[in-house]
PDB file of C-alpha atoms in Angstrom:
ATOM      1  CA  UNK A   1     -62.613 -22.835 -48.382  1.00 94.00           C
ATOM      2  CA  UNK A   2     -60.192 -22.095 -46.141  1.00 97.00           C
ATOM      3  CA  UNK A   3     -56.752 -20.023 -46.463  1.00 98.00           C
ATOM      4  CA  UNK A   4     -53.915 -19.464 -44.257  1.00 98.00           C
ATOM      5  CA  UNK A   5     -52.086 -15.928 -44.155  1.00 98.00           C
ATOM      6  CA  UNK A   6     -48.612 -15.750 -42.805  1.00 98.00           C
ATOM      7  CA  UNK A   7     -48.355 -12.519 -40.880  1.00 98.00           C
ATOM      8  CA  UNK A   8     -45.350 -10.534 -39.798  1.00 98.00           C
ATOM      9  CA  UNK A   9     -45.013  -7.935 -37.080  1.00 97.00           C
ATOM     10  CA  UNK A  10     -47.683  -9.157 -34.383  1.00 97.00           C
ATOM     11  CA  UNK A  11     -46.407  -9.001 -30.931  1.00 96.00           C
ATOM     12  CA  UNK A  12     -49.433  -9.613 -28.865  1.00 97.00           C
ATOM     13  CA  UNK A  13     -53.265 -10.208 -28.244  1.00 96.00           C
ATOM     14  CA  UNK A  14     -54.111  -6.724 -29.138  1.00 97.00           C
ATOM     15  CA  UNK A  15     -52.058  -7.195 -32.308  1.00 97.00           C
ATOM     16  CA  UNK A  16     -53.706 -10.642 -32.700  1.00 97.00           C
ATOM     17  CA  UNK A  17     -57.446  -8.950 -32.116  1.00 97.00           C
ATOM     18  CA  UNK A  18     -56.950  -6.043 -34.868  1.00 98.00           C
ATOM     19  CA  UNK A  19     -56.047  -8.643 -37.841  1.00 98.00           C
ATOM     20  CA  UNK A  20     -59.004 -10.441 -36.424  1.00 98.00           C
ATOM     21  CA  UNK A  21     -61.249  -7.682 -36.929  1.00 98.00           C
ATOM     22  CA  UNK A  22     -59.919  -6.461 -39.869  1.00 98.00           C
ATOM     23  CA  UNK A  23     -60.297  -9.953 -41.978  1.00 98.00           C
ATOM     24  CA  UNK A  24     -63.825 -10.728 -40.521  1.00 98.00           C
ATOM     25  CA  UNK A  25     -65.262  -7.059 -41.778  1.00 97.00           C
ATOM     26  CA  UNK A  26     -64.695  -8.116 -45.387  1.00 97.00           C
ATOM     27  CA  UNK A  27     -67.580  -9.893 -47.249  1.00 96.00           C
ATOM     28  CA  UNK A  28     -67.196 -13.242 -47.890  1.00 97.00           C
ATOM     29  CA  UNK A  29     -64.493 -13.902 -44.934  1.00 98.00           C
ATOM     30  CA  UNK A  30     -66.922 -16.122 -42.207  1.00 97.00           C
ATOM     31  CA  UNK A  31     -63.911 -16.408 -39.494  1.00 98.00           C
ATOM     32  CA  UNK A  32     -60.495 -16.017 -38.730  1.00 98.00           C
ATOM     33  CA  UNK A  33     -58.520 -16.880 -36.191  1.00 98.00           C
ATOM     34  CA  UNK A  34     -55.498 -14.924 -35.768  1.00 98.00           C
ATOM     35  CA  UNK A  35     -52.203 -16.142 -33.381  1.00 98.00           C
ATOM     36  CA  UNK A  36     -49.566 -13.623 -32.754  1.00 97.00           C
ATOM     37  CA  UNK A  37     -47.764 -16.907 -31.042  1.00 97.00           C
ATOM     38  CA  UNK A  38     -47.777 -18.346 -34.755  1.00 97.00           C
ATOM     39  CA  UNK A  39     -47.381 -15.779 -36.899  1.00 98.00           C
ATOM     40  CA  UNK A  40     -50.715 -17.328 -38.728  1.00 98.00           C
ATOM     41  CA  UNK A  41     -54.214 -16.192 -39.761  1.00 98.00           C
ATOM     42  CA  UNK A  42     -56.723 -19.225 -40.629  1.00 98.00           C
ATOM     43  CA  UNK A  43     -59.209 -17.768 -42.585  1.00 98.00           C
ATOM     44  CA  UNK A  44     -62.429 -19.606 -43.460  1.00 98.00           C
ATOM     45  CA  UNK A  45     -64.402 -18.306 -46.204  1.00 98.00           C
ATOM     46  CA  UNK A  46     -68.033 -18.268 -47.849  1.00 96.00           C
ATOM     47  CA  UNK A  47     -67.618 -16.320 -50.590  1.00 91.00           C
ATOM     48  CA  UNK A  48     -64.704 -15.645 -53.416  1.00 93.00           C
ATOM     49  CA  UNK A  49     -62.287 -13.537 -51.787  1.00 96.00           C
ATOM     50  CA  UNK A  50     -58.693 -12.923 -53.181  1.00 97.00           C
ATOM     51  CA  UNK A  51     -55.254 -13.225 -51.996  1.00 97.00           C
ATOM     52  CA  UNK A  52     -54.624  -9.778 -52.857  1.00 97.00           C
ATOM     53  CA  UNK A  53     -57.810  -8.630 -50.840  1.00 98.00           C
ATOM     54  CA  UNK A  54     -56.895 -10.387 -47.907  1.00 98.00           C
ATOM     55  CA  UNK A  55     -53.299  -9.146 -47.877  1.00 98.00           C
ATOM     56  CA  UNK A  56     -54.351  -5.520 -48.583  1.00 98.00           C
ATOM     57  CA  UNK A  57     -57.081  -5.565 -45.677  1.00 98.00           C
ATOM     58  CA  UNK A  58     -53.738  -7.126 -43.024  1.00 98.00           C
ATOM     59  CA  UNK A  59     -51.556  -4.552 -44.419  1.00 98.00           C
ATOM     60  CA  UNK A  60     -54.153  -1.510 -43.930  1.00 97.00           C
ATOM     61  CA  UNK A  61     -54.574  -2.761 -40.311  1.00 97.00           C
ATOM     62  CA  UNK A  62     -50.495  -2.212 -39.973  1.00 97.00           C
ATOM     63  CA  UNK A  63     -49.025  -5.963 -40.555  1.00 98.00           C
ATOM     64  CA  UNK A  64     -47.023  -7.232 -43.239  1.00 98.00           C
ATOM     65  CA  UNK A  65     -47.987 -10.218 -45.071  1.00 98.00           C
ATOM     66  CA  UNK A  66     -45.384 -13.355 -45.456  1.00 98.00           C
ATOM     67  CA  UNK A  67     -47.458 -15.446 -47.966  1.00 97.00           C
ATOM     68  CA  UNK A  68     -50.915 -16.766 -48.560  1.00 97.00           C
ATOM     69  CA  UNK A  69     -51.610 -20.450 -48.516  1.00 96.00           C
TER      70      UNK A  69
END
């Protein structure tokens, strides 16, 4: 399954590396790949991880969430 968070407040690679880090820690993310250019995280997943889990995990890393597709 795969999930795309809209991300606010990323400026640059650095920005784009801690979301990156952040999402792939949790269990049951397998990647993401984060674009500051975008505004986007695509998140691909092997395991049942909420909306609310993957907004609380950006937001503790110091970005605000736009929406979850």
């Amino acid at each position: 399954m795969k999930k795309t968070v809209k991300i606010e407040g990323m400026m640059c690679g650095h920005c784009s590396g801690r979301v990156k880090k952040a999402l792939e820690a949790m269990a049951g993310v397998e990647t993401a790949e984060v674009s500051h250019e975008t505004g986007t995280a695509a998140v691909t997943l092997n395991g049942d991880v909420s909306d609310e889990a993957l907004a609380k995990a950006v937001t503790d890393a110091g970005y605000k969430v736009a929406g979850i597709e």
